[in-house]
Short mmCIF file of C-alpha atoms in Angstrom, two decimals:
data_model
loop_
_atom_site.label_atom_id
_atom_site.label_comp_id
_atom_site.label_asym_id
_atom_site.label_seq_id
_atom_site.Cartn_x
_atom_site.Cartn_y
_atom_site.Cartn_z
CA UNK A 1 -41.00 104.80 149.47
CA UNK A 2 -38.18 106.83 148.29
CA UNK A 3 -37.61 106.27 145.05
CA UNK A 4 -34.30 106.05 142.77
CA UNK A 5 -34.51 109.37 142.01
CA UNK A 6 -34.60 110.45 145.25
CA UNK A 7 -31.90 108.86 146.73
CA UNK A 8 -29.88 109.87 143.59
CA UNK A 9 -30.40 113.33 144.49
CA UNK A 10 -29.70 113.26 147.92
CA UNK A 11 -26.23 111.72 147.73
CA UNK A 12 -25.35 114.17 144.19
CA UNK A 13 -24.90 111.39 141.83
CA UNK A 14 -26.78 110.10 138.74
CA UNK A 15 -29.36 107.36 139.51
CA UNK A 16 -26.67 105.86 137.77
CA UNK A 17 -24.04 105.75 140.08
CA UNK A 18 -26.98 104.89 142.48
CA UNK A 19 -27.00 101.21 140.66
CA UNK A 20 -23.87 100.31 140.78
CA UNK A 21 -23.47 101.26 144.44
CA UNK A 22 -26.77 98.24 144.59
CA UNK A 23 -25.50 96.07 141.46
CA UNK A 24 -21.98 96.25 141.26
CA UNK A 25 -20.27 98.38 144.00
CA UNK A 26 -17.08 97.36 142.85
CA UNK A 27 -17.33 100.15 140.10
CA UNK A 28 -18.03 102.44 142.70
CA UNK A 29 -15.15 104.81 144.34
CA UNK A 30 -15.03 104.04 148.14
CA UNK A 31 -15.84 107.63 149.00
CA UNK A 32 -18.90 107.16 147.00
CA UNK A 33 -20.47 104.37 147.87
CA UNK A 34 -20.43 105.08 151.70
CA UNK A 35 -22.20 108.27 150.20
CA UNK A 36 -25.25 105.72 148.66
CA UNK A 37 -25.34 103.84 150.74
CA UNK A 38 -25.95 106.12 153.59
CA UNK A 39 -28.92 108.37 151.85
CA UNK A 40 -30.09 104.64 150.66
CA UNK A 41 -30.52 103.36 154.17
CA UNK A 42 -31.83 107.47 155.41
CA UNK A 43 -34.00 107.38 153.20
CA UNK A 44 -35.45 104.37 153.84
CA UNK A 45 -35.01 103.13 150.28
CA UNK A 46 -36.33 99.34 148.86
CA UNK A 47 -35.62 98.47 145.75
CA UNK A 48 -38.26 97.17 143.37
CA UNK A 49 -37.90 93.92 143.12
CA UNK A 50 -40.40 93.28 139.77
CA UNK A 51 -38.77 95.98 137.67
CA UNK A 52 -35.01 94.30 138.92
CA UNK A 53 -35.74 91.18 138.50
CA UNK A 54 -37.52 92.90 134.58
CA UNK A 55 -34.58 94.50 133.62
CA UNK A 56 -30.78 92.22 134.94
CA UNK A 57 -32.46 88.31 134.63
CA UNK A 58 -31.58 88.44 137.97
CA UNK A 59 -33.18 85.33 139.51
CA UNK A 60 -34.40 87.55 143.06
CA UNK A 61 -37.16 84.96 144.25
CA UNK A 62 -37.08 81.51 144.01
CA UNK A 63 -40.43 79.09 143.76
CA UNK A 64 -40.71 75.98 145.31
CA UNK A 65 -43.13 73.13 145.67
CA UNK A 66 -43.55 71.39 148.49
CA UNK A 67 -43.86 67.70 148.38
CA UNK A 68 -47.13 65.40 148.90
CA UNK A 69 -45.98 63.20 149.91
CA UNK A 70 -49.49 60.21 151.01
CA UNK A 71 -49.46 58.14 153.75
CA UNK A 72 -46.01 59.22 154.90
CA UNK A 73 -44.49 61.68 156.65
CA UNK A 74 -41.21 62.40 154.84
CA UNK A 75 -38.25 63.31 157.88
CA UNK A 76 -35.87 65.30 156.20
CA UNK A 77 -37.86 68.16 154.23
CA UNK A 78 -37.82 70.05 157.42
CA UNK A 79 -33.98 70.11 157.10
CA UNK A 80 -34.24 71.27 154.25
CA UNK A 81 -36.16 74.07 154.04
CA UNK A 82 -34.88 75.02 156.69
CA UNK A 83 -31.56 74.75 154.54
CA UNK A 84 -32.38 76.61 151.31
CA UNK A 85 -33.98 79.12 152.76
CA UNK A 86 -30.50 79.80 154.71
CA UNK A 87 -29.11 79.31 152.09
CA UNK A 88 -30.82 81.64 149.77
CA UNK A 89 -31.81 84.65 152.64
CA UNK A 90 -27.06 84.62 152.55
CA UNK A 91 -27.92 85.82 149.26
CA UNK A 92 -30.24 88.87 149.98
CA UNK A 93 -33.12 86.17 148.32
CA UNK A 94 -35.78 84.31 149.59
CA UNK A 95 -38.03 80.89 148.67
CA UNK A 96 -41.95 80.62 147.87
CA UNK A 97 -43.46 77.79 149.40
CA UNK A 98 -46.32 76.41 147.46
CA UNK A 99 -48.26 72.98 146.96
CA UNK A 100 -49.36 72.11 143.59
CA UNK A 101 -50.60 69.01 141.67
CA UNK A 102 -48.24 66.42 139.89
CA UNK A 103 -47.81 66.28 136.48
CA UNK A 104 -48.68 67.85 133.85
CA UNK A 105 -51.41 69.17 135.94
CA UNK A 106 -49.52 71.04 138.48
CA UNK A 107 -48.55 73.53 134.84
CA UNK A 108 -50.83 76.03 135.68
CA UNK A 109 -49.46 76.62 139.00
CA UNK A 110 -45.81 77.40 137.64
CA UNK A 111 -47.17 79.44 134.55
CA UNK A 112 -49.38 81.78 137.36
CA UNK A 113 -46.42 82.72 140.07
CA UNK A 114 -43.78 83.46 136.54
CA UNK A 115 -46.64 85.34 134.96
CA UNK A 116 -47.82 87.93 137.56
CA UNK A 117 -43.99 88.21 138.47
CA UNK A 118 -44.10 86.15 141.95
CA UNK A 119 -41.37 83.77 141.27
CA UNK A 120 -38.27 84.50 139.05
CA UNK A 121 -36.75 80.46 139.51
CA UNK A 122 -37.72 76.87 140.76
CA UNK A 123 -36.25 74.71 142.84
CA UNK A 124 -37.55 71.79 141.81
CA UNK A 125 -37.46 68.27 143.81
CA UNK A 126 -40.12 64.90 143.53
CA UNK A 127 -38.61 64.94 139.54
CA UNK A 128 -39.57 62.49 137.75
CA UNK A 129 -38.96 60.71 134.58
CA UNK A 130 -39.78 62.57 131.54
CA UNK A 131 -40.82 65.57 134.09
CA UNK A 132 -42.90 68.49 132.16
CA UNK A 133 -41.53 71.29 134.09
CA UNK A 134 -38.26 70.77 132.39
CA UNK A 135 -39.25 70.73 129.80
CA UNK A 136 -42.14 73.95 129.94
CA UNK A 137 -39.81 75.89 132.21
CA UNK A 138 -37.12 75.08 128.84
CA UNK A 139 -38.83 76.78 126.88
CA UNK A 140 -39.56 80.38 128.86
CA UNK A 141 -36.40 80.60 129.12
CA UNK A 142 -36.89 80.65 133.01
CA UNK A 143 -34.19 79.63 135.61
CA UNK A 144 -34.37 76.04 137.05
CA UNK A 145 -32.38 73.91 139.09
CA UNK A 146 -33.09 69.86 140.19
CA UNK A 147 -32.58 68.48 143.77
CA UNK A 148 -31.97 64.91 142.90
CA UNK A 149 -30.91 63.76 139.24
CA UNK A 150 -33.96 61.88 136.88
CA UNK A 151 -33.73 59.10 136.66
CA UNK A 152 -34.24 56.23 133.49
CA UNK A 153 -33.10 59.41 131.47
CA UNK A 154 -29.88 59.16 129.34
CA UNK A 155 -29.04 63.01 129.66
CA UNK A 156 -30.27 64.58 132.55
CA UNK A 157 -32.92 67.60 131.16
CA UNK A 158 -30.92 70.13 132.94
CA UNK A 159 -28.62 71.20 135.64
CA UNK A 160 -29.50 69.81 138.90
CA UNK A 161 -28.04 68.61 142.85
CA UNK A 162 -27.93 64.98 144.28
CA UNK A 163 -27.11 62.93 147.52
CA UNK A 164 -24.83 60.22 145.97
CA UNK A 165 -26.46 56.42 147.36
CA UNK A 166 -24.84 54.23 145.63
CA UNK A 167 -21.38 55.87 147.31
CA UNK A 168 -23.66 55.81 151.46
CA UNK A 169 -25.20 52.17 150.50
CA UNK A 170 -22.13 50.91 149.83
CA UNK A 171 -20.32 53.07 152.90
CA UNK A 172 -23.23 51.32 155.16
CA UNK A 173 -22.07 47.61 154.18
CA UNK A 174 -18.13 48.38 154.57
CA UNK A 175 -18.91 49.91 157.93
CA UNK A 176 -20.95 46.39 158.77
CA UNK A 177 -18.15 44.54 157.52
CA UNK A 178 -16.14 45.85 159.62
CA UNK A 179 -17.30 45.56 162.69
CA UNK A 180 -18.15 41.57 161.94
CA UNK A 181 -21.16 40.56 159.78
CA UNK A 182 -21.22 38.45 156.69
CA UNK A 183 -24.25 38.65 156.39
CA UNK A 184 -25.93 41.19 155.00
CA UNK A 185 -29.67 42.09 153.73
CA UNK A 186 -31.48 45.39 152.35
CA UNK A 187 -34.53 47.16 152.60
CA UNK A 188 -35.54 48.92 149.53
CA UNK A 189 -38.68 50.42 147.45
CA UNK A 190 -40.22 48.94 144.40
CA UNK A 191 -38.50 48.96 140.94
CA UNK A 192 -39.84 51.17 139.45
CA UNK A 193 -38.04 54.36 141.59
CA UNK A 194 -34.79 55.23 140.63
CA UNK A 195 -32.23 56.49 144.06
CA UNK A 196 -34.11 52.67 145.46
CA UNK A 197 -32.27 50.83 142.75
CA UNK A 198 -29.35 53.57 143.01
CA UNK A 199 -29.38 53.02 146.84
CA UNK A 200 -29.25 49.00 146.09
CA UNK A 201 -26.67 48.75 143.36
CA UNK A 202 -24.92 50.24 146.59
CA UNK A 203 -25.26 47.61 148.08
CA UNK A 204 -25.07 45.31 145.69
CA UNK A 205 -22.09 45.92 143.87
CA UNK A 206 -19.96 47.04 147.57
CA UNK A 207 -20.44 42.71 148.91
CA UNK A 208 -19.82 41.85 145.33
CA UNK A 209 -16.35 42.77 145.89
CA UNK A 210 -16.37 41.65 149.86
CA UNK A 211 -17.32 38.94 148.89
CA UNK A 212 -20.56 38.91 150.37
CA UNK A 213 -24.11 36.54 149.49
CA UNK A 214 -26.98 39.06 147.78
CA UNK A 215 -28.70 36.26 146.77
CA UNK A 216 -32.13 35.66 148.60
CA UNK A 217 -31.11 38.59 150.95
CA UNK A 218 -33.05 42.23 149.10
CA UNK A 219 -36.83 43.22 149.87
CA UNK A 220 -39.12 45.37 147.96
CA UNK A 221 -41.06 47.31 150.55
CA UNK A 222 -44.44 47.95 148.85
CA UNK A 223 -43.85 51.51 150.17
CA UNK A 224 -41.75 53.77 152.58
CA UNK A 225 -43.38 52.94 156.01
CA UNK A 226 -43.15 51.34 159.62
CA UNK A 227 -45.58 48.64 158.77
CA UNK A 228 -43.48 48.17 155.64
CA UNK A 229 -39.84 48.14 157.58
CA UNK A 230 -40.77 45.18 160.32
CA UNK A 231 -42.88 43.41 157.33
CA UNK A 232 -40.11 42.92 155.24
CA UNK A 233 -37.96 41.84 158.33
CA UNK A 234 -39.59 39.33 159.37
CA UNK A 235 -39.82 37.48 155.50
CA UNK A 236 -36.18 37.18 155.82
CA UNK A 237 -36.58 36.30 159.44
CA UNK A 238 -38.63 33.36 158.76
CA UNK A 239 -37.26 32.42 155.37
CA UNK A 240 -33.92 31.68 157.26
CA UNK A 241 -31.85 33.77 155.76
CA UNK A 242 -29.85 34.11 159.37
CA UNK A 243 -28.92 38.33 158.81
CA UNK A 244 -26.48 38.99 161.08
CA UNK A 245 -26.58 42.91 159.33
CA UNK A 246 -29.52 45.46 157.27
CA UNK A 247 -28.55 47.84 155.19
CA UNK A 248 -31.51 50.00 155.51
CA UNK A 249 -32.76 52.50 151.46
CA UNK A 250 -34.31 54.66 154.45
CA UNK A 251 -34.62 55.43 157.88
CA UNK A 252 -38.46 54.70 158.12
CA UNK A 253 -38.18 51.32 156.80
CA UNK A 254 -34.70 51.39 159.23
CA UNK A 255 -36.81 51.93 162.01
CA UNK A 256 -39.27 49.48 161.23
CA UNK A 257 -36.90 46.56 161.68
CA UNK A 258 -35.40 47.53 165.08
CA UNK A 259 -39.69 47.84 165.92
CA UNK A 260 -39.21 43.52 164.19
CA UNK A 261 -36.48 42.59 166.10
CA UNK A 262 -37.41 43.49 169.84
CA UNK A 263 -40.44 41.85 168.72
CA UNK A 264 -38.36 38.89 168.02
CA UNK A 265 -36.71 39.00 171.84
CA UNK A 266 -34.24 39.39 169.47
CA UNK A 267 -31.08 42.51 169.97
CA UNK A 268 -30.15 45.07 167.24
CA UNK A 269 -26.71 46.21 167.08
CA UNK A 270 -24.81 42.78 169.34
CA UNK A 271 -27.03 40.57 166.49
CA UNK A 272 -28.27 42.31 164.03
CA UNK A 273 -26.18 45.37 163.33
CA UNK A 274 -28.57 48.58 160.89
CA UNK A 275 -28.71 51.33 159.24
CA UNK A 276 -30.90 53.27 157.67
CA UNK A 277 -30.76 56.30 155.21
CA UNK A 278 -31.06 60.38 155.48
CA UNK A 279 -30.60 61.16 159.77
CA UNK A 280 -33.51 62.37 160.48
CA UNK A 281 -34.48 63.88 163.92
CA UNK A 282 -35.90 59.89 165.26
CA UNK A 283 -32.45 58.87 163.80
CA UNK A 284 -29.95 60.31 168.06
CA UNK A 285 -33.56 59.49 170.68
CA UNK A 286 -34.54 55.73 169.43
CA UNK A 287 -33.10 53.34 171.50
CA UNK A 288 -30.65 51.58 170.63
CA UNK A 289 -29.98 54.96 168.30
CA UNK A 290 -30.25 54.49 164.56
CA UNK A 291 -26.28 53.78 162.57
CA UNK A 292 -28.13 56.98 159.38
CA UNK A 293 -25.78 57.89 156.24
CA UNK A 294 -26.48 61.68 156.24
CA UNK A 295 -26.62 64.18 153.81
CA UNK A 296 -25.59 67.39 154.36
CA UNK A 297 -28.34 69.92 153.68
CA UNK A 298 -26.65 73.23 154.42
CA UNK A 299 -24.72 72.26 151.35
CA UNK A 300 -27.05 70.79 148.48
CA UNK A 301 -29.57 74.21 149.56
CA UNK A 302 -25.82 76.18 148.88
CA UNK A 303 -25.19 75.01 145.29
CA UNK A 304 -28.45 74.81 144.87
CA UNK A 305 -28.32 78.63 144.91
CA UNK A 306 -25.04 79.44 143.63
CA UNK A 307 -26.54 77.34 140.50
CA UNK A 308 -29.80 78.89 140.58
CA UNK A 309 -28.46 82.28 140.95
CA UNK A 310 -25.38 82.26 138.37
CA UNK A 311 -21.99 79.86 139.28
CA UNK A 312 -19.06 81.25 137.85
CA UNK A 313 -18.18 80.61 134.56
CA UNK A 314 -16.73 77.07 134.59
CA UNK A 315 -18.42 75.89 138.00
CA UNK A 316 -20.69 72.76 137.20
CA UNK A 317 -24.13 72.62 136.83
CA UNK A 318 -24.42 69.43 137.96
CA UNK A 319 -23.12 68.50 141.79
CA UNK A 320 -22.91 64.80 143.35
CA UNK A 321 -22.25 65.31 146.71
CA UNK A 322 -21.47 62.35 149.08
CA UNK A 323 -22.53 61.36 152.41
CA UNK A 324 -22.00 60.90 155.98
CA UNK A 325 -21.79 57.44 158.02
CA UNK A 326 -22.84 58.48 161.34
CA UNK A 327 -22.45 55.51 163.21
CA UNK A 328 -25.02 54.35 167.04
CA UNK A 329 -25.82 51.85 169.00
CA UNK A 330 -27.97 49.75 165.56
CA UNK A 331 -24.13 48.97 164.44
CA UNK A 332 -22.22 48.30 167.49
CA UNK A 333 -19.81 45.41 166.80
CA UNK A 334 -21.49 41.76 166.68
#
């Protein structure tokens, strides 16, 4: 493999000029840049990633720990991973996927990856209150950004990108209201989840703003599963709540609601409008199609990479993005 000095000799320029061609091409005259690039191509020169990142503190290779959701399949994980890899590659960078135990037990993995110069920075997800990763990465001076806020802390421990779950739930409530629904229930997760509280708060506040009842219309599911979505829907119907709309915290819970409605001979989309969250691949293949809030994965990934690799001065390091309501048959007018 050719060296930087060999490229410089071939192009009849200094080593610094070759370095500028790679890292600051705007500093060179067009004819000089063209000559250096031709030499790089002819000699098949490939920069040493470790040497470059050590010299410039650049984030060249990005680590991402693939979360583990026990007993469930996260339907949007493939979408996010594809978007993240594509966003990194558009900037000439790549993603290294790895696994690690949650909490403090996983820190040796992060330490090892960075110590061996296998990664220069991290994208975090599945963040928790007092997550040990943030403090350790800050102490080590290692760049990072989180997909998702850290709940129940007065200040965020680092830069983040997230989707406005409260606004999404409110959007779903208003949509069901505009289709004639007046008793709109909510299927959520346990109170320990900050994300769940955020989305539940959007449902609650929008119902109040529209003058709709909320008492007895919220059910907390024990886990994100079809069975729990069906169980929660059965509980609402058995209690005689006379619901005509359901806003579910996730597509999985919404699909469980559709299953229970079908089992009871109720027509989803006409007798009871149902919405989910995430616009997972299953939302478009069930019958009726599931109305769902789509997370802008491409935009999320692009913002994460922009923040991590050095956003321009004045660019905020906290980005709250809006979901999009994708309307299908499950919320047809009643």
